N, CA, C and O atoms as a CHARMM CRD file, in Angstrom:
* protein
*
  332
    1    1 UNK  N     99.54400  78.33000  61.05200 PROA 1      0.00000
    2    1 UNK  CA   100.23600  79.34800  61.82500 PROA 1      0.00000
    3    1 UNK  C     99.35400  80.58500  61.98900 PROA 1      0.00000
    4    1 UNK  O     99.29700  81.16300  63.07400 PROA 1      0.00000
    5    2 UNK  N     98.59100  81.04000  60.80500 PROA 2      0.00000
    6    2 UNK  CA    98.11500  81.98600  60.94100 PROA 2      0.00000
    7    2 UNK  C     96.58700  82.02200  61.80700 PROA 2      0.00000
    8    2 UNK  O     96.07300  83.07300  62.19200 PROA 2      0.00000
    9    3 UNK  N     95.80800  80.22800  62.08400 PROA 3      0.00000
   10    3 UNK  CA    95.03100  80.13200  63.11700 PROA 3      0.00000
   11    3 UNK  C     95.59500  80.46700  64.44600 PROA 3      0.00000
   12    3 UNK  O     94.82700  81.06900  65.19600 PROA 3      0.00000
   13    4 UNK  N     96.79000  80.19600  64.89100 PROA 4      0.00000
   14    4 UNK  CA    97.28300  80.14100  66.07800 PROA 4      0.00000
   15    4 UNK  C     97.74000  81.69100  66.63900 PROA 4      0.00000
   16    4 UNK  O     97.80200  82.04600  67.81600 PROA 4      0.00000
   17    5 UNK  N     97.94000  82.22800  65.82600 PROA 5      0.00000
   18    5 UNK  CA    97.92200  83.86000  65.66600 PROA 5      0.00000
   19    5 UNK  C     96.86100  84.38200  66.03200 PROA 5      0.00000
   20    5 UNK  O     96.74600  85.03300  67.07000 PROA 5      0.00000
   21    6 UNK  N     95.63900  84.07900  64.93300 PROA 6      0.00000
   22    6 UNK  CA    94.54100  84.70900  65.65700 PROA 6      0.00000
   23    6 UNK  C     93.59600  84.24900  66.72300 PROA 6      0.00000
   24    6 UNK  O     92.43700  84.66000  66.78300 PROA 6      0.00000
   25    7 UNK  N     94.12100  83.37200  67.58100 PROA 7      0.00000
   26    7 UNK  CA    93.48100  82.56900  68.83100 PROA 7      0.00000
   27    7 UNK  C     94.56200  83.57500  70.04300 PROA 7      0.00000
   28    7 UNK  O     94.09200  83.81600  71.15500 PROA 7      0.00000
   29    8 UNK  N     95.82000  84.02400  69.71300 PROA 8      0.00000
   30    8 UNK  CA    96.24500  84.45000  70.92500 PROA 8      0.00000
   31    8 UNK  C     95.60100  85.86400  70.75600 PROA 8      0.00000
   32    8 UNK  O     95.64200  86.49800  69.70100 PROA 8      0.00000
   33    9 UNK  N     94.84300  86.40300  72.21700 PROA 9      0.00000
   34    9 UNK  CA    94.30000  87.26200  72.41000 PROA 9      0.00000
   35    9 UNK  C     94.93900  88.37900  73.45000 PROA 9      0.00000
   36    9 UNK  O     94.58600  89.55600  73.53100 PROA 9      0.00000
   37   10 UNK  N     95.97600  87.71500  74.23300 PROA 10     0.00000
   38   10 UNK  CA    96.64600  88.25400  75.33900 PROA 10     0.00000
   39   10 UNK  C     98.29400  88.31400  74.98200 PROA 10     0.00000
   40   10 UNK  O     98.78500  87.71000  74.02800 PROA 10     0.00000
   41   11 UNK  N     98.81500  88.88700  75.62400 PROA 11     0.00000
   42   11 UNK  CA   100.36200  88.91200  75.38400 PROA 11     0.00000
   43   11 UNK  C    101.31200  89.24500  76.67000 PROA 11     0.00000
   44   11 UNK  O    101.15500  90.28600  77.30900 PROA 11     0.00000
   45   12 UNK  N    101.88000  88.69500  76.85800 PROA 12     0.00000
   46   12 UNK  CA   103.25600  89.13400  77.98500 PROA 12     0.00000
   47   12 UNK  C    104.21400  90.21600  77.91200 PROA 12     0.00000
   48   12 UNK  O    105.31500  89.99200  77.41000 PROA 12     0.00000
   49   13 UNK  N    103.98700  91.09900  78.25300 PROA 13     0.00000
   50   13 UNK  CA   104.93300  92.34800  77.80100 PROA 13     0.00000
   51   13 UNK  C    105.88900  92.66100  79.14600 PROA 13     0.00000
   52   13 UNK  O    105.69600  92.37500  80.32800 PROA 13     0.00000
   53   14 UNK  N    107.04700  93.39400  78.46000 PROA 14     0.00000
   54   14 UNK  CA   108.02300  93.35200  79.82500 PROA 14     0.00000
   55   14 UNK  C    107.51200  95.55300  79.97600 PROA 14     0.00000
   56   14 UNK  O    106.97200  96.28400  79.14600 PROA 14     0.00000
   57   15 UNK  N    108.19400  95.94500  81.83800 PROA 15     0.00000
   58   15 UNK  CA   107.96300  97.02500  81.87500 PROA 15     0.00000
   59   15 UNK  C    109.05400  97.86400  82.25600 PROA 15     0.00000
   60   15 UNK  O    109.76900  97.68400  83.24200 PROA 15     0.00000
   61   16 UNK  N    109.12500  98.58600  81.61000 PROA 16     0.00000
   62   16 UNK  CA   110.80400  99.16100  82.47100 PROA 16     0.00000
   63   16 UNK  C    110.50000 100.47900  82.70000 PROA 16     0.00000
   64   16 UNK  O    109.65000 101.17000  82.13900 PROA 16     0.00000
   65   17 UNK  N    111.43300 100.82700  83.75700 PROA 17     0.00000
   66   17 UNK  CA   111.18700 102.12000  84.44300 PROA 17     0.00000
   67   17 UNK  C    112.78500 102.90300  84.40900 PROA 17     0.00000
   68   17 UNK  O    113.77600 102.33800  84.87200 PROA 17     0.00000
   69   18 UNK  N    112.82700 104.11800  83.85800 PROA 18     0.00000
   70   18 UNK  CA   113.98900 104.41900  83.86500 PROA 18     0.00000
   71   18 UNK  C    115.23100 103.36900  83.65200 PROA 18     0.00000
   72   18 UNK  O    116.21000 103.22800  84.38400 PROA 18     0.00000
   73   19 UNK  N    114.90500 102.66000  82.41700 PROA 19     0.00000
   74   19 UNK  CA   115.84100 101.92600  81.95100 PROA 19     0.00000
   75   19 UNK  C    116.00200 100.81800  82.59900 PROA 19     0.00000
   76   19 UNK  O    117.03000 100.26100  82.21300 PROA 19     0.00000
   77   20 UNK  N    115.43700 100.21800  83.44100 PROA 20     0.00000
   78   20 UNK  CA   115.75700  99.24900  84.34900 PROA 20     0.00000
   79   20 UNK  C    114.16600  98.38200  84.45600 PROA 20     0.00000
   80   20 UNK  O    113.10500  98.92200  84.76900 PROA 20     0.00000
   81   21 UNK  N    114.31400  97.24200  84.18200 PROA 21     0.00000
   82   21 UNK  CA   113.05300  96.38900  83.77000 PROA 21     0.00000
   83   21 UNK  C    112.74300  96.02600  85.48000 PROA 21     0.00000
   84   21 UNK  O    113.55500  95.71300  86.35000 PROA 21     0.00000
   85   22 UNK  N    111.46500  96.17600  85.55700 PROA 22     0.00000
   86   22 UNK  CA   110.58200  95.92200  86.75900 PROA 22     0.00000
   87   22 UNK  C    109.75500  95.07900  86.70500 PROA 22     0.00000
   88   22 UNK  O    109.10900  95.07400  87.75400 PROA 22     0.00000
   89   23 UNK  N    109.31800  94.09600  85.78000 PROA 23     0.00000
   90   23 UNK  CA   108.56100  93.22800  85.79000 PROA 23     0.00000
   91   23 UNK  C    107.32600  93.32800  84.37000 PROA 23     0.00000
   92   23 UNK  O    107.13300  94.27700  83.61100 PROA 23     0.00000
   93   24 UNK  N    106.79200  92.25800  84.39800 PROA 24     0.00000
   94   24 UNK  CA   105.44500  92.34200  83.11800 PROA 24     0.00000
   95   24 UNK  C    104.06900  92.55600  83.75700 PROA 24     0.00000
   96   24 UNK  O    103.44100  92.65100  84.81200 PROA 24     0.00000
   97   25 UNK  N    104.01200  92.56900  82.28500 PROA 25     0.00000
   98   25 UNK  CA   102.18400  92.94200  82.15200 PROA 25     0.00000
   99   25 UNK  C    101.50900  91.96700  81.32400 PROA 25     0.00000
  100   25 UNK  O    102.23100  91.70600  80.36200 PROA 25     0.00000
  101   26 UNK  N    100.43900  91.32800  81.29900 PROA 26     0.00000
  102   26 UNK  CA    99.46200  90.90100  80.23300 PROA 26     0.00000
  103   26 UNK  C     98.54600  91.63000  80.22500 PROA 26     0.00000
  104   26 UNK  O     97.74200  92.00400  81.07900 PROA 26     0.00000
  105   27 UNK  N     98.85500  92.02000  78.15700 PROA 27     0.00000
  106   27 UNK  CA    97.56600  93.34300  78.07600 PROA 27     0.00000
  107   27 UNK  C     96.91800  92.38100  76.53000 PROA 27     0.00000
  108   27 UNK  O     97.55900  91.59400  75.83400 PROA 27     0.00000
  109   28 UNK  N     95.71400  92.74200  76.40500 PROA 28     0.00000
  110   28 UNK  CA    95.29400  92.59200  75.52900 PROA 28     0.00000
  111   28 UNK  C     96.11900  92.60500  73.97900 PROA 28     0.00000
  112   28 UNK  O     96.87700  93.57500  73.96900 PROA 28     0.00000
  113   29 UNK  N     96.18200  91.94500  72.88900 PROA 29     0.00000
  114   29 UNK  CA    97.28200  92.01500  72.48800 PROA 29     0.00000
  115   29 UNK  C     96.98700  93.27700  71.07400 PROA 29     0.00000
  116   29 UNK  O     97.72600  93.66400  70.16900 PROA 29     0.00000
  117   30 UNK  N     95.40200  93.66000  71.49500 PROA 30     0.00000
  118   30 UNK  CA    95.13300  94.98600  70.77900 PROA 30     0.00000
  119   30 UNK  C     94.94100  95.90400  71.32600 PROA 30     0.00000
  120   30 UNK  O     94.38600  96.86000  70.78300 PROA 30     0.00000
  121   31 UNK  N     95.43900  95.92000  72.90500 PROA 31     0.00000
  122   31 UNK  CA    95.58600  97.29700  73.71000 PROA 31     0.00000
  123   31 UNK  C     96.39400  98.36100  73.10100 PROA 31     0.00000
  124   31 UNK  O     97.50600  98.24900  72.58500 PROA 31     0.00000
  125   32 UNK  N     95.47700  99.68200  73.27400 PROA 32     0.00000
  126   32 UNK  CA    95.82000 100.83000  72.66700 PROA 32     0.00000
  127   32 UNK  C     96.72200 101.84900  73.92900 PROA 32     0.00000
  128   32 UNK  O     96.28000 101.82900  75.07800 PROA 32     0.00000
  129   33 UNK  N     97.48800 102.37100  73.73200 PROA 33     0.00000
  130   33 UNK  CA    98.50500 102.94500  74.98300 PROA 33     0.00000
  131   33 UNK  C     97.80900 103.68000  75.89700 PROA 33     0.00000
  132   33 UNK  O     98.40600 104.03800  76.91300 PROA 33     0.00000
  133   34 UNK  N     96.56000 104.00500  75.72400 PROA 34     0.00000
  134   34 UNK  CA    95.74600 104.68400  76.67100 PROA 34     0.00000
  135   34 UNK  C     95.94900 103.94600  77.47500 PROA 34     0.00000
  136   34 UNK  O     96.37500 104.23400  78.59300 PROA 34     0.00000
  137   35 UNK  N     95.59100 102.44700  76.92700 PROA 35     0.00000
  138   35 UNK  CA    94.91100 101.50100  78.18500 PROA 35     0.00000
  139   35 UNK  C     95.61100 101.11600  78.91300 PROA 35     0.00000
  140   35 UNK  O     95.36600 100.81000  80.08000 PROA 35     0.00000
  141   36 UNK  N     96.91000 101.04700  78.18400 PROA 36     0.00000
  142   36 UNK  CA    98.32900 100.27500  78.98300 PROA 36     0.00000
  143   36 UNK  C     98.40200 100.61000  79.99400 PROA 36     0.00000
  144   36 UNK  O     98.60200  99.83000  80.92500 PROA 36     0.00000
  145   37 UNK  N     98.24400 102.06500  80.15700 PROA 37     0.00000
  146   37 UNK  CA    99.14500 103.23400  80.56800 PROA 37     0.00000
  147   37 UNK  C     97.81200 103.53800  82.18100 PROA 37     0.00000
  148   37 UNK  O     98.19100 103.92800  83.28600 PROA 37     0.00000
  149   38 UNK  N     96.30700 103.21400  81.81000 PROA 38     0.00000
  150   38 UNK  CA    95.39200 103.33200  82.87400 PROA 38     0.00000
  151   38 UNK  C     95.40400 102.23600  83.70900 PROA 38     0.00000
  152   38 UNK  O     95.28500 102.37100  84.92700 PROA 38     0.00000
  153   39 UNK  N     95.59600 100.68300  82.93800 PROA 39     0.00000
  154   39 UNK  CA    96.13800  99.49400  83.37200 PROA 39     0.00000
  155   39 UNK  C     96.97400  99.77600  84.83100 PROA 39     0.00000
  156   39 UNK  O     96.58800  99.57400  85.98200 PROA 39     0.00000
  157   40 UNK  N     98.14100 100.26800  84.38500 PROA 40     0.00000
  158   40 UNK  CA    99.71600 100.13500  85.31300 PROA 40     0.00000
  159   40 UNK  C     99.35500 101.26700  86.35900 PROA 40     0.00000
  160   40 UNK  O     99.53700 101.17100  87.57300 PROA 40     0.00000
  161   41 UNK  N     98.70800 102.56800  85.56900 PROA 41     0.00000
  162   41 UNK  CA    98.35500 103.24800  86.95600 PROA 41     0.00000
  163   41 UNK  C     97.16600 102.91000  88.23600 PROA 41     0.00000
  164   41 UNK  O     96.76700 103.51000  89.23400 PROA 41     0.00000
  165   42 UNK  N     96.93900 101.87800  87.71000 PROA 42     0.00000
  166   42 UNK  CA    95.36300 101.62300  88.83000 PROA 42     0.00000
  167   42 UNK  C     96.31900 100.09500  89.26900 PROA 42     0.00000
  168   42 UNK  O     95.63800  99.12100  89.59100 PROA 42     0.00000
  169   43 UNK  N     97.20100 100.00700  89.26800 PROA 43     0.00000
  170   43 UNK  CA    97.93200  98.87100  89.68900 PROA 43     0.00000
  171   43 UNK  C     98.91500  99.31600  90.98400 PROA 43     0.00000
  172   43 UNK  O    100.01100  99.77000  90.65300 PROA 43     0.00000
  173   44 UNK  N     98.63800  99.23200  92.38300 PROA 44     0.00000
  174   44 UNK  CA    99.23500 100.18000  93.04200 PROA 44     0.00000
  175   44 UNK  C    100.89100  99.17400  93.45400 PROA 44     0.00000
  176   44 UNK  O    101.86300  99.80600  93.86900 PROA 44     0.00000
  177   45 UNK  N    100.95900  97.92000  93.29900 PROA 45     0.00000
  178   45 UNK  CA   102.35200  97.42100  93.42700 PROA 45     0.00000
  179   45 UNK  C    103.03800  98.20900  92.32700 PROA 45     0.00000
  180   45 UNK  O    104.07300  98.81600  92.60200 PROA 45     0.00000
  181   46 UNK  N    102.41600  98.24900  90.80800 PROA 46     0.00000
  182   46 UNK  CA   103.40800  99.16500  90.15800 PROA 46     0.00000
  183   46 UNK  C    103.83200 100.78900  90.62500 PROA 46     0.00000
  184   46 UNK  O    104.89900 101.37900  90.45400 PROA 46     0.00000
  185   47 UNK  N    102.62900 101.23200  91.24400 PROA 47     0.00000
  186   47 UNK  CA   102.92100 102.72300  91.22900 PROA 47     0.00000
  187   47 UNK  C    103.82200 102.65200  92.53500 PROA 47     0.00000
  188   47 UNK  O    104.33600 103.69500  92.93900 PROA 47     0.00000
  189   48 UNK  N    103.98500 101.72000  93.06200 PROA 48     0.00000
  190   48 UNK  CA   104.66800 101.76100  94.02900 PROA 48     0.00000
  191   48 UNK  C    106.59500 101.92300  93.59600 PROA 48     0.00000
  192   48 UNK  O    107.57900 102.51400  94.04200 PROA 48     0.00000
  193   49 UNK  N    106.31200 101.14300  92.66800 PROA 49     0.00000
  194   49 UNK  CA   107.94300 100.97400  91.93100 PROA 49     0.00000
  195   49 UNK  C    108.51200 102.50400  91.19600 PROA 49     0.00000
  196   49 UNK  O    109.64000 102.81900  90.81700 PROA 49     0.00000
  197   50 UNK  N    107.28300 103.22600  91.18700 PROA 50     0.00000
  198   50 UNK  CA   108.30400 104.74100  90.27400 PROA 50     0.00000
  199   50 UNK  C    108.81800 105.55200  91.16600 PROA 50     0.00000
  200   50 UNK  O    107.96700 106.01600  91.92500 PROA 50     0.00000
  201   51 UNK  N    109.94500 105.91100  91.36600 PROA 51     0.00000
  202   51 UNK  CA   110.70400 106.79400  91.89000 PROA 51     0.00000
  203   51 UNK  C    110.02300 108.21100  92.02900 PROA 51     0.00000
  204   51 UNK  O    109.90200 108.72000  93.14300 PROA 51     0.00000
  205   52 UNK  N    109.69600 108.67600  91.18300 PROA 52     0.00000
  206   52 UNK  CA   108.85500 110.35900  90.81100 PROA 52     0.00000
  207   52 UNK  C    107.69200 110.15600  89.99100 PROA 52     0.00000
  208   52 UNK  O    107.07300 109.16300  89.60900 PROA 52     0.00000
  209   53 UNK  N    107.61400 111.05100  89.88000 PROA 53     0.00000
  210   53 UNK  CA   106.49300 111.59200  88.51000 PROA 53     0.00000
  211   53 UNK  C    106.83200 111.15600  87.51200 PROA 53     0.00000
  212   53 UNK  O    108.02500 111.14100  87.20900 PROA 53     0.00000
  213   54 UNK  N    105.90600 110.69000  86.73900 PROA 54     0.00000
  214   54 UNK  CA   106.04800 110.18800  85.41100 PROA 54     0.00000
  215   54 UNK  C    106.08000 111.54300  84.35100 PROA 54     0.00000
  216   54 UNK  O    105.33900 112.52100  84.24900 PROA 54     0.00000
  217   55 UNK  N    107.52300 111.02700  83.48900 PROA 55     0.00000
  218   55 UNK  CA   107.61900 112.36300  83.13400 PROA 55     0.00000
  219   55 UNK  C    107.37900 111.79400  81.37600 PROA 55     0.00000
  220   55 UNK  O    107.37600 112.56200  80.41500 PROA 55     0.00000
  221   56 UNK  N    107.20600 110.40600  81.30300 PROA 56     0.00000
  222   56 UNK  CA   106.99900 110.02300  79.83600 PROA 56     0.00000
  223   56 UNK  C    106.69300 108.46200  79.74000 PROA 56     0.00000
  224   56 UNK  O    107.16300 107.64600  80.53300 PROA 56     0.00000
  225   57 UNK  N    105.87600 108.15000  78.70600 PROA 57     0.00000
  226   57 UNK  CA   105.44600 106.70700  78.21900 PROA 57     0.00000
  227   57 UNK  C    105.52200 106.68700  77.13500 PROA 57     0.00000
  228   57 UNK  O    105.18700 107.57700  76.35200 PROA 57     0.00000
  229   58 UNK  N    106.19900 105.16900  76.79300 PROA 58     0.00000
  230   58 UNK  CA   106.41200 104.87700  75.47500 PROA 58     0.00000
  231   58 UNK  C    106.05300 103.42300  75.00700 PROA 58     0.00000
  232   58 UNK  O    106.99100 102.63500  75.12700 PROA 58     0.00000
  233   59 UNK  N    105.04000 102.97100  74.56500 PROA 59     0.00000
  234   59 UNK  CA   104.37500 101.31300  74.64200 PROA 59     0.00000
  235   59 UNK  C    104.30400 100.67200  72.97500 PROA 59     0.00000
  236   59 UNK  O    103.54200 100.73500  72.01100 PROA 59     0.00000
  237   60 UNK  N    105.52300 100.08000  73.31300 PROA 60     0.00000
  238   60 UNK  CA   105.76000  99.54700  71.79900 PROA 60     0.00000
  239   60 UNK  C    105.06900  98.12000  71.85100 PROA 60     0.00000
  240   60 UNK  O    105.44700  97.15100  72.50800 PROA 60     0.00000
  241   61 UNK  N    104.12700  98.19700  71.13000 PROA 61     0.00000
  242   61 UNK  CA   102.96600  96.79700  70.85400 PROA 61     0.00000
  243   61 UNK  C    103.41200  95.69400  70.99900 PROA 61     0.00000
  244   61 UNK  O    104.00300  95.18600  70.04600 PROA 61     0.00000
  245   62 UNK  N    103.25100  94.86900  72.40800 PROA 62     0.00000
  246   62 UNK  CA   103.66200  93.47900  72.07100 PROA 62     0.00000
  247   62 UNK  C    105.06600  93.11700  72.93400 PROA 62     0.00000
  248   62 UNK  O    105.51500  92.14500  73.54100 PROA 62     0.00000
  249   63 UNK  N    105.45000  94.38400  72.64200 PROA 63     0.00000
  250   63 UNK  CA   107.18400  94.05400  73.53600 PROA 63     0.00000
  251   63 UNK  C    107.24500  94.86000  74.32400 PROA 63     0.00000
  252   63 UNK  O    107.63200  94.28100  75.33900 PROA 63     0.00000
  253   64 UNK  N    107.04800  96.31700  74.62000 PROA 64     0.00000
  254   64 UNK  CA   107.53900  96.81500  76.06000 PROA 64     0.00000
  255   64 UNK  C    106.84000  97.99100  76.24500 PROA 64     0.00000
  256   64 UNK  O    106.41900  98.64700  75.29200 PROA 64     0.00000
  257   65 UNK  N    106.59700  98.49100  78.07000 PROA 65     0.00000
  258   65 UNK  CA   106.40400  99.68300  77.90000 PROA 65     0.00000
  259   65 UNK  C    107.39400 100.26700  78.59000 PROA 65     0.00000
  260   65 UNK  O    107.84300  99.69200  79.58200 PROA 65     0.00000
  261   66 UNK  N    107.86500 101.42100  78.20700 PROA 66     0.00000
  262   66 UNK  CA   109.10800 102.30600  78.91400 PROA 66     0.00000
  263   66 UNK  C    108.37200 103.54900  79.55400 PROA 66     0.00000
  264   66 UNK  O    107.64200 104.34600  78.96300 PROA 66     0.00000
  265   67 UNK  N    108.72800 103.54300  80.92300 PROA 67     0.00000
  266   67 UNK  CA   108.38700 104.93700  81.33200 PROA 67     0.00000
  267   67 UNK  C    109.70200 105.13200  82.18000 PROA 67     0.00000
  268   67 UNK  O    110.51700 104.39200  82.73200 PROA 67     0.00000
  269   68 UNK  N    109.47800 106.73800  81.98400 PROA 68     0.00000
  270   68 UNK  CA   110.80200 107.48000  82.32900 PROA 68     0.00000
  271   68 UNK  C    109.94900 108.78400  83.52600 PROA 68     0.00000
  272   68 UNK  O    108.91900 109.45700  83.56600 PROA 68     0.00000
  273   69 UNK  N    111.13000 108.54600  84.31100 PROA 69     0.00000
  274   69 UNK  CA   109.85800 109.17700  85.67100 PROA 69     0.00000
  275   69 UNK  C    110.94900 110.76200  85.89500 PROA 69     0.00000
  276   69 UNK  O    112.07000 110.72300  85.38800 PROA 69     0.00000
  277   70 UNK  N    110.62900 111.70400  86.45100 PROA 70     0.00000
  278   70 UNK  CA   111.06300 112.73300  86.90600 PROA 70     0.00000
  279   70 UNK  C    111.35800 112.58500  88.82600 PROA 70     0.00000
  280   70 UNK  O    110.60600 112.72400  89.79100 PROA 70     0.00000
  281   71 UNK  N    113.13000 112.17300  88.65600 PROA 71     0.00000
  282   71 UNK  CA   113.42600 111.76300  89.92000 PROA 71     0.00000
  283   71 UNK  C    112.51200 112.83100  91.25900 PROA 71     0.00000
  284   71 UNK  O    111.76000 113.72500  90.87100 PROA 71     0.00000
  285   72 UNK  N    112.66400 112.63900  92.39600 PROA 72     0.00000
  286   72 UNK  CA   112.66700 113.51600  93.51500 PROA 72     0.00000
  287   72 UNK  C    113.72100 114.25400  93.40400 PROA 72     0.00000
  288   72 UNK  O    114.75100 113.88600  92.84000 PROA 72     0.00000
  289   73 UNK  N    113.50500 115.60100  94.05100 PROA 73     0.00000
  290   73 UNK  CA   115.11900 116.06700  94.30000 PROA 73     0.00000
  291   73 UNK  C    115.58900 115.39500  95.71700 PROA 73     0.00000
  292   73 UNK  O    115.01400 115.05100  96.74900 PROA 73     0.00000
  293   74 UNK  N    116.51800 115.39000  95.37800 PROA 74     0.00000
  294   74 UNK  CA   117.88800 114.48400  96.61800 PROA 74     0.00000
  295   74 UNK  C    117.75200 116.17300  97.60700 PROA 74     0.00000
  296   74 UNK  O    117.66300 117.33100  97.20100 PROA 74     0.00000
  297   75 UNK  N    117.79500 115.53200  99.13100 PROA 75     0.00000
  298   75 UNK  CA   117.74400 116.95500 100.59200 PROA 75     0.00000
  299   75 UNK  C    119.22000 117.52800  99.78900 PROA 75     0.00000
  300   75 UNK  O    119.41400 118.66900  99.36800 PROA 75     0.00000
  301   76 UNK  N    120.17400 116.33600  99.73100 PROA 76     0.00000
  302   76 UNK  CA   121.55200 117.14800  99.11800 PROA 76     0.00000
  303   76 UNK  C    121.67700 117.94400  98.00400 PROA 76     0.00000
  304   76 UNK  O    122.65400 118.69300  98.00700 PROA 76     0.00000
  305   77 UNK  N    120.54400 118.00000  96.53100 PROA 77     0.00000
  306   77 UNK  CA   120.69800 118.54500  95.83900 PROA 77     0.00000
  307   77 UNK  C    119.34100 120.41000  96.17600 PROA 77     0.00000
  308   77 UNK  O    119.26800 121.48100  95.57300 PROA 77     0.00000
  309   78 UNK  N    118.75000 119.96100  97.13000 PROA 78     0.00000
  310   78 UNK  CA   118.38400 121.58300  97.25700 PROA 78     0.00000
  311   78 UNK  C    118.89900 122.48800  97.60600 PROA 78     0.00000
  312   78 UNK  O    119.99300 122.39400  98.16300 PROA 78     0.00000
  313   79 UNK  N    118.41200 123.44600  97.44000 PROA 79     0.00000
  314   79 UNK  CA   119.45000 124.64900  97.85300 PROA 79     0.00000
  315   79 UNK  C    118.41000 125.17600  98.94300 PROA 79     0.00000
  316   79 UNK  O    117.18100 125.18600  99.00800 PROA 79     0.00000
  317   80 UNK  N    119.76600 125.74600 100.02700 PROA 80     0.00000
  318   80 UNK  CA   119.25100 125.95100 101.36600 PROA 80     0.00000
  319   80 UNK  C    118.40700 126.86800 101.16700 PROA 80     0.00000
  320   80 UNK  O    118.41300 127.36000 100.03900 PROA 80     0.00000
  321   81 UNK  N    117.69100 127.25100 101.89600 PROA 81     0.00000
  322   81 UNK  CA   116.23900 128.47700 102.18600 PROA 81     0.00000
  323   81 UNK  C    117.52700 129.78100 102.68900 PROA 81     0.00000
  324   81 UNK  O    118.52500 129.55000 103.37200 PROA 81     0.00000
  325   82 UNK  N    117.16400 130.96900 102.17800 PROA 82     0.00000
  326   82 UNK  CA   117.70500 132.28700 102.02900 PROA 82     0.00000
  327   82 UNK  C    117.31300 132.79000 103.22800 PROA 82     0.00000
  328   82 UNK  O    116.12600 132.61300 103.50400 PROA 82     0.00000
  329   83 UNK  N    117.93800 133.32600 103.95700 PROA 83     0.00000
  330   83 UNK  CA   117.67700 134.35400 105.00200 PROA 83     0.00000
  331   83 UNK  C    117.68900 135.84400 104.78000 PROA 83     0.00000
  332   83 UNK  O    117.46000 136.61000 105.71600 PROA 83     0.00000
């Protein structure tokens, strides 16, 4: 068991975005969160999937990375321009 352990080099990780899973990644299975995180941004189908600005990352080894984005404001939630 413990050969078969150290032969897997890659891993399947799931990605979620504001709580809501968007699909995986295979990262190295000793990728450090820098890399995750330079990985998904040079990946433009992913950057395509975030709503806003990334307002946080969280890459728990092996099982997931969570990012939590800073919505757009909604035309309905601005406030009108002052005269």
């Amino acid at each position: 068991l413990a050969a078969i352990r150290a032969s897997i080099t890659d891993r399947t990780v799931g990605v979620m975005v504001d709580g809501k899973t968007v699909g995986t990644v295979t990262l190295p299975v000793a990728a450090a969160e820098a890399a995750v995180i330079a990985s998904l941004r040079a990946d433009p189908l992913f950057m395509a999937k975030l709503p806003g600005e990334v307002a946080s990352v969280a890459y728990i080894p092996g099982k997931v990375v969570r990012i939590t984005t800073k919505a757009a404001p909604s035309p309905a939630t601005e406030s009108a321009p002052s005269e």
